[in-house]
Amino acid sequence: MSGMTINESLHSVNGNSIVGPYPDGFEKAIFGMGCFWGAERIFWSLAGVWVTAVGYAGGDIENPSYELVCSGRTGHNEVVQVVFDSKIISYESLLAIFWESHDPTQGMRQGNDRGTQYRSGIYCFDERQRELAEASRRAYQVPLTDAGYGPITTEIVGGAEPVFYFAEGYHQQYLAKNPNGYCGIGGTGVACQVGLFSGPSEQ
């Protein structure tokens, strides 16, 4: 649990367990969209989201620390894991929120935060998530281009369950504990229409 205490393993906003076990039938999603403090805050209050946690994904070593991730030597990204009830909120809806809540065209940065750990990324748990993520990227590129933005640089990794390491306890729900904390995450103002990329089985 990357140094989390028992209290820190409970979500400080809703009290649910960060580390599980999670309710049967719930799904998981992992998104990288810049500073993980702000990314987590975007998702934790959504109806249908059971719990959120910040951590690291997409890297090359086991159990990285925050300091190592920030050094750029591990290849990890700062990410938020979202555990959700797909009967209430769909993966497609989470993708739309992901795209709208940050600028996915900035490469290895997000706002004033620069480094490989701030890159835009989607880490998929199965082939369906990967297909939806790629379809959503293609669909969202159109209005972004129309609005004057460049190519989307978001990495989409998956098909198989991603390796996720929980971040240290003090990072969990950081902006709930520190409401004046800084986070440079921000969207483009370009809307993402869910229906444009939902597959036939989801329509």
PDB file of N, CA and C in Angstrom, residues 95-157:
ATOM      1  N   LEU A  95     -14.738   8.299 -19.856  1.00  0.00           N
ATOM      2  CA  LEU A  95     -13.829   8.755 -20.909  1.00  0.00           C
ATOM      3  C   LEU A  95     -14.126  10.194 -21.317  1.00  0.00           C
ATOM      4  N   ALA A  96     -15.400  10.526 -21.466  1.00  0.00           N
ATOM      5  CA  ALA A  96     -15.760  11.893 -21.848  1.00  0.00           C
ATOM      6  C   ALA A  96     -15.286  12.888 -20.794  1.00  0.00           C
ATOM      7  N   ILE A  97     -15.454  12.543 -19.521  1.00  0.00           N
ATOM      8  CA  ILE A  97     -14.993  13.414 -18.439  1.00  0.00           C
ATOM      9  C   ILE A  97     -13.473  13.541 -18.473  1.00  0.00           C
ATOM     10  N   PHE A  98     -12.800  12.430 -18.711  1.00  0.00           N
ATOM     11  CA  PHE A  98     -11.338  12.448 -18.852  1.00  0.00           C
ATOM     12  C   PHE A  98     -10.902  13.429 -19.932  1.00  0.00           C
ATOM     13  N   TRP A  99     -11.466  13.306 -21.128  1.00  0.00           N
ATOM     14  CA  TRP A  99     -11.047  14.172 -22.229  1.00  0.00           C
ATOM     15  C   TRP A  99     -11.339  15.635 -21.938  1.00  0.00           C
ATOM     16  N   GLU A 100     -12.501  15.909 -21.374  1.00  0.00           N
ATOM     17  CA  GLU A 100     -12.908  17.302 -21.169  1.00  0.00           C
ATOM     18  C   GLU A 100     -12.173  17.985 -20.026  1.00  0.00           C
ATOM     19  N   SER A 101     -11.546  17.216 -19.140  1.00  0.00           N
ATOM     20  CA  SER A 101     -11.015  17.782 -17.900  1.00  0.00           C
ATOM     21  C   SER A 101      -9.531  18.110 -17.949  1.00  0.00           C
ATOM     22  N   HIS A 102      -8.876  17.854 -19.073  1.00  0.00           N
ATOM     23  CA  HIS A 102      -7.470  18.226 -19.203  1.00  0.00           C
ATOM     24  C   HIS A 102      -7.197  18.500 -20.676  1.00  0.00           C
ATOM     25  N   ASP A 103      -5.987  18.943 -20.976  1.00  0.00           N
ATOM     26  CA  ASP A 103      -5.589  19.181 -22.362  1.00  0.00           C
ATOM     27  C   ASP A 103      -4.742  18.000 -22.827  1.00  0.00           C
ATOM     28  N   PRO A 104      -5.308  17.123 -23.657  1.00  0.00           N
ATOM     29  CA  PRO A 104      -4.587  15.912 -24.053  1.00  0.00           C
ATOM     30  C   PRO A 104      -3.608  16.116 -25.199  1.00  0.00           C
ATOM     31  N   THR A 105      -3.301  17.370 -25.531  1.00  0.00           N
ATOM     32  CA  THR A 105      -2.407  17.649 -26.660  1.00  0.00           C
ATOM     33  C   THR A 105      -1.041  18.156 -26.213  1.00  0.00           C
ATOM     34  N   GLN A 106      -0.752  18.105 -24.913  1.00  0.00           N
ATOM     35  CA  GLN A 106       0.431  18.797 -24.396  1.00  0.00           C
ATOM     36  C   GLN A 106       1.662  17.918 -24.214  1.00  0.00           C
ATOM     37  N   GLY A 107       1.600  16.668 -24.596  1.00  0.00           N
ATOM     38  CA  GLY A 107       2.783  15.828 -24.478  1.00  0.00           C
ATOM     39  C   GLY A 107       3.157  15.561 -23.034  1.00  0.00           C
ATOM     40  N   MET A 108       4.417  15.782 -22.702  1.00  0.00           N
ATOM     41  CA  MET A 108       4.937  15.455 -21.373  1.00  0.00           C
ATOM     42  C   MET A 108       4.749  16.597 -20.379  1.00  0.00           C
ATOM     43  N   ARG A 109       3.563  17.148 -20.379  1.00  0.00           N
ATOM     44  CA  ARG A 109       3.259  18.179 -19.385  1.00  0.00           C
ATOM     45  C   ARG A 109       1.758  18.351 -19.305  1.00  0.00           C
ATOM     46  N   GLN A 110       1.340  19.091 -18.278  1.00  0.00           N
ATOM     47  CA  GLN A 110      -0.050  19.510 -18.163  1.00  0.00           C
ATOM     48  C   GLN A 110      -0.037  20.856 -17.461  1.00  0.00           C
ATOM     49  N   GLY A 111      -0.347  21.910 -18.231  1.00  0.00           N
ATOM     50  CA  GLY A 111      -0.244  23.250 -17.674  1.00  0.00           C
ATOM     51  C   GLY A 111       1.201  23.565 -17.337  1.00  0.00           C
ATOM     52  N   ASN A 112       1.426  24.057 -16.112  1.00  0.00           N
ATOM     53  CA  ASN A 112       2.778  24.397 -15.675  1.00  0.00           C
ATOM     54  C   ASN A 112       3.558  23.196 -15.156  1.00  0.00           C
ATOM     55  N   ASP A 113       2.902  22.053 -15.028  1.00  0.00           N
ATOM     56  CA  ASP A 113       3.561  20.845 -14.536  1.00  0.00           C
ATOM     57  C   ASP A 113       4.219  20.125 -15.707  1.00  0.00           C
ATOM     58  N   ARG A 114       5.531  19.958 -15.625  1.00  0.00           N
ATOM     59  CA  ARG A 114       6.276  19.370 -16.733  1.00  0.00           C
ATOM     60  C   ARG A 114       7.021  18.122 -16.280  1.00  0.00           C
ATOM     61  N   GLY A 115       7.033  17.114 -17.140  1.00  0.00           N
ATOM     62  CA  GLY A 115       7.731  15.874 -16.839  1.00  0.00           C
ATOM     63  C   GLY A 115       6.948  14.689 -17.369  1.00  0.00           C
ATOM     64  N   THR A 116       7.632  13.554 -17.515  1.00  0.00           N
ATOM     65  CA  THR A 116       6.976  12.376 -18.072  1.00  0.00           C
ATOM     66  C   THR A 116       5.823  11.892 -17.208  1.00  0.00           C
ATOM     67  N   GLN A 117       5.862  12.204 -15.914  1.00  0.00           N
ATOM     68  CA  GLN A 117       4.808  11.733 -15.002  1.00  0.00           C
ATOM     69  C   GLN A 117       3.506  12.511 -15.160  1.00  0.00           C
ATOM     70  N   TYR A 118       3.516  13.563 -15.973  1.00  0.00           N
ATOM     71  CA  TYR A 118       2.310  14.374 -16.173  1.00  0.00           C
ATOM     72  C   TYR A 118       1.672  14.138 -17.540  1.00  0.00           C
ATOM     73  N   ARG A 119       2.096  13.111 -18.234  1.00  0.00           N
ATOM     74  CA  ARG A 119       1.561  12.866 -19.575  1.00  0.00           C
ATOM     75  C   ARG A 119       0.117  12.351 -19.503  1.00  0.00           C
ATOM     76  N   SER A 120      -0.596  12.538 -20.585  1.00  0.00           N
ATOM     77  CA  SER A 120      -1.969  12.053 -20.696  1.00  0.00           C
ATOM     78  C   SER A 120      -1.945  10.570 -21.047  1.00  0.00           C
ATOM     79  N   GLY A 121      -2.743   9.768 -20.316  1.00  0.00           N
ATOM     80  CA  GLY A 121      -2.736   8.334 -20.583  1.00  0.00           C
ATOM     81  C   GLY A 121      -4.004   7.642 -20.125  1.00  0.00           C
ATOM     82  N   ILE A 122      -4.354   6.585 -20.815  1.00  0.00           N
ATOM     83  CA  ILE A 122      -5.476   5.718 -20.446  1.00  0.00           C
ATOM     84  C   ILE A 122      -4.924   4.300 -20.361  1.00  0.00           C
ATOM     85  N   TYR A 123      -5.132   3.655 -19.220  1.00  0.00           N
ATOM     86  CA  TYR A 123      -4.578   2.324 -18.963  1.00  0.00           C
ATOM     87  C   TYR A 123      -5.748   1.356 -18.813  1.00  0.00           C
ATOM     88  N   CYS A 124      -5.915   0.501 -19.803  1.00  0.00           N
ATOM     89  CA  CYS A 124      -7.155  -0.262 -19.975  1.00  0.00           C
ATOM     90  C   CYS A 124      -7.073  -1.637 -19.318  1.00  0.00           C
ATOM     91  N   PHE A 125      -8.215  -2.091 -18.809  1.00  0.00           N
ATOM     92  CA  PHE A 125      -8.293  -3.366 -18.106  1.00  0.00           C
ATOM     93  C   PHE A 125      -8.693  -4.524 -19.012  1.00  0.00           C
ATOM     94  N   ASP A 126      -9.206  -4.236 -20.184  1.00  0.00           N
ATOM     95  CA  ASP A 126      -9.586  -5.304 -21.108  1.00  0.00           C
ATOM     96  C   ASP A 126      -9.682  -4.728 -22.516  1.00  0.00           C
ATOM     97  N   GLU A 127      -9.963  -5.606 -23.458  1.00  0.00           N
ATOM     98  CA  GLU A 127      -9.997  -5.194 -24.857  1.00  0.00           C
ATOM     99  C   GLU A 127     -11.133  -4.215 -25.133  1.00  0.00           C
ATOM    100  N   ARG A 128     -12.250  -4.389 -24.457  1.00  0.00           N
ATOM    101  CA  ARG A 128     -13.376  -3.474 -24.654  1.00  0.00           C
ATOM    102  C   ARG A 128     -12.986  -2.055 -24.241  1.00  0.00           C
ATOM    103  N   GLN A 129     -12.350  -1.906 -23.089  1.00  0.00           N
ATOM    104  CA  GLN A 129     -11.909  -0.576 -22.676  1.00  0.00           C
ATOM    105  C   GLN A 129     -10.935   0.012 -23.685  1.00  0.00           C
ATOM    106  N   ARG A 130     -10.017  -0.807 -24.178  1.00  0.00           N
ATOM    107  CA  ARG A 130      -9.044  -0.295 -25.147  1.00  0.00           C
ATOM    108  C   ARG A 130      -9.732   0.186 -26.417  1.00  0.00           C
ATOM    109  N   GLU A 131     -10.684  -0.593 -26.915  1.00  0.00           N
ATOM    110  CA  GLU A 131     -11.386  -0.199 -28.136  1.00  0.00           C
ATOM    111  C   GLU A 131     -12.167   1.090 -27.928  1.00  0.00           C
ATOM    112  N   LEU A 132     -12.835   1.217 -26.790  1.00  0.00           N
ATOM    113  CA  LEU A 132     -13.587   2.437 -26.506  1.00  0.00           C
ATOM    114  C   LEU A 132     -12.653   3.627 -26.330  1.00  0.00           C
ATOM    115  N   ALA A 133     -11.526   3.411 -25.678  1.00  0.00           N
ATOM    116  CA  ALA A 133     -10.573   4.504 -25.489  1.00  0.00           C
ATOM    117  C   ALA A 133     -10.041   4.998 -26.829  1.00  0.00           C
ATOM    118  N   GLU A 134      -9.688   4.074 -27.713  1.00  0.00           N
ATOM    119  CA  GLU A 134      -9.162   4.476 -29.017  1.00  0.00           C
ATOM    120  C   GLU A 134     -10.237   5.145 -29.866  1.00  0.00           C
ATOM    121  N   ALA A 135     -11.462   4.630 -29.799  1.00  0.00           N
ATOM    122  CA  ALA A 135     -12.555   5.265 -30.544  1.00  0.00           C
ATOM    123  C   ALA A 135     -12.823   6.667 -30.023  1.00  0.00           C
ATOM    124  N   SER A 136     -12.760   6.834 -28.716  1.00  0.00           N
ATOM    125  CA  SER A 136     -13.007   8.160 -28.142  1.00  0.00           C
ATOM    126  C   SER A 136     -11.902   9.133 -28.524  1.00  0.00           C
ATOM    127  N   ARG A 137     -10.664   8.654 -28.588  1.00  0.00           N
ATOM    128  CA  ARG A 137      -9.564   9.525 -29.005  1.00  0.00           C
ATOM    129  C   ARG A 137      -9.777  10.007 -30.434  1.00  0.00           C
ATOM    130  N   ARG A 138     -10.153   9.097 -31.320  1.00  0.00           N
ATOM    131  CA  ARG A 138     -10.410   9.503 -32.715  1.00  0.00           C
ATOM    132  C   ARG A 138     -11.553  10.503 -32.794  1.00  0.00           C
ATOM    133  N   ALA A 139     -12.613  10.233 -32.043  1.00  0.00           N
ATOM    134  CA  ALA A 139     -13.782  11.114 -32.095  1.00  0.00           C
ATOM    135  C   ALA A 139     -13.471  12.489 -31.526  1.00  0.00           C
ATOM    136  N   TYR A 140     -12.709  12.543 -30.433  1.00  0.00           N
ATOM    137  CA  TYR A 140     -12.443  13.824 -29.774  1.00  0.00           C
ATOM    138  C   TYR A 140     -11.439  14.665 -30.554  1.00  0.00           C
ATOM    139  N   GLN A 141     -10.613  14.027 -31.370  1.00  0.00           N
ATOM    140  CA  GLN A 141      -9.654  14.787 -32.160  1.00  0.00           C
ATOM    141  C   GLN A 141     -10.351  15.763 -33.106  1.00  0.00           C
ATOM    142  N   VAL A 142     -11.515  15.393 -33.602  1.00  0.00           N
ATOM    143  CA  VAL A 142     -12.217  16.233 -34.580  1.00  0.00           C
ATOM    144  C   VAL A 142     -12.587  17.594 -33.996  1.00  0.00           C
ATOM    145  N   PRO A 143     -13.334  17.671 -32.874  1.00  0.00           N
ATOM    146  CA  PRO A 143     -13.647  18.990 -32.329  1.00  0.00           C
ATOM    147  C   PRO A 143     -12.417  19.717 -31.789  1.00  0.00           C
ATOM    148  N   LEU A 144     -11.415  18.977 -31.310  1.00  0.00           N
ATOM    149  CA  LEU A 144     -10.187  19.641 -30.867  1.00  0.00           C
ATOM    150  C   LEU A 144      -9.502  20.340 -32.035  1.00  0.00           C
ATOM    151  N   THR A 145      -9.412  19.652 -33.166  1.00  0.00           N
ATOM    152  CA  THR A 145      -8.803  20.255 -34.352  1.00  0.00           C
ATOM    153  C   THR A 145      -9.602  21.468 -34.804  1.00  0.00           C
ATOM    154  N   ASP A 146     -10.918  21.352 -34.799  1.00  0.00           N
ATOM    155  CA  ASP A 146     -11.774  22.473 -35.187  1.00  0.00           C
ATOM    156  C   ASP A 146     -11.563  23.676 -34.272  1.00  0.00           C
ATOM    157  N   ALA A 147     -11.202  23.408 -33.007  1.00  0.00           N
ATOM    158  CA  ALA A 147     -10.996  24.486 -32.037  1.00  0.00           C
ATOM    159  C   ALA A 147      -9.568  25.020 -32.058  1.00  0.00           C
ATOM    160  N   GLY A 148      -8.737  24.480 -32.939  1.00  0.00           N
ATOM    161  CA  GLY A 148      -7.387  24.999 -33.090  1.00  0.00           C
ATOM    162  C   GLY A 148      -6.313  24.270 -32.310  1.00  0.00           C
ATOM    163  N   TYR A 149      -6.648  23.131 -31.719  1.00  0.00           N
ATOM    164  CA  TYR A 149      -5.660  22.350 -30.973  1.00  0.00           C
ATOM    165  C   TYR A 149      -4.939  21.375 -31.895  1.00  0.00           C
ATOM    166  N   GLY A 150      -3.771  20.943 -31.464  1.00  0.00           N
ATOM    167  CA  GLY A 150      -2.976  20.011 -32.234  1.00  0.00           C
ATOM    168  C   GLY A 150      -3.369  18.567 -31.993  1.00  0.00           C
ATOM    169  N   PRO A 151      -2.523  17.638 -32.429  1.00  0.00           N
ATOM    170  CA  PRO A 151      -2.827  16.213 -32.278  1.00  0.00           C
ATOM    171  C   PRO A 151      -2.864  15.781 -30.812  1.00  0.00           C
ATOM    172  N   ILE A 152      -3.754  14.872 -30.502  1.00  0.00           N
ATOM    173  CA  ILE A 152      -3.810  14.277 -29.171  1.00  0.00           C
ATOM    174  C   ILE A 152      -2.554  13.429 -28.960  1.00  0.00           C
ATOM    175  N   THR A 153      -1.921  13.599 -27.796  1.00  0.00           N
ATOM    176  CA  THR A 153      -0.705  12.851 -27.472  1.00  0.00           C
ATOM    177  C   THR A 153      -0.951  11.762 -26.431  1.00  0.00           C
ATOM    178  N   THR A 154      -2.196  11.541 -26.063  1.00  0.00           N
ATOM    179  CA  THR A 154      -2.553  10.561 -25.035  1.00  0.00           C
ATOM    180  C   THR A 154      -2.081   9.161 -25.409  1.00  0.00           C
ATOM    181  N   GLU A 155      -1.382   8.498 -24.475  1.00  0.00           N
ATOM    182  CA  GLU A 155      -1.034   7.098 -24.699  1.00  0.00           C
ATOM    183  C   GLU A 155      -2.174   6.216 -24.197  1.00  0.00           C
ATOM    184  N   ILE A 156      -2.491   5.203 -24.975  1.00  0.00           N
ATOM    185  CA  ILE A 156      -3.515   4.227 -24.593  1.00  0.00           C
ATOM    186  C   ILE A 156      -2.830   2.873 -24.501  1.00  0.00           C
ATOM    187  N   VAL A 157      -2.836   2.320 -23.294  1.00  0.00           N
ATOM    188  CA  VAL A 157      -2.132   1.073 -23.020  1.00  0.00           C
ATOM    189  C   VAL A 157      -3.144   0.047 -22.568  1.00  0.00           C
TER     190      VAL A 157
END
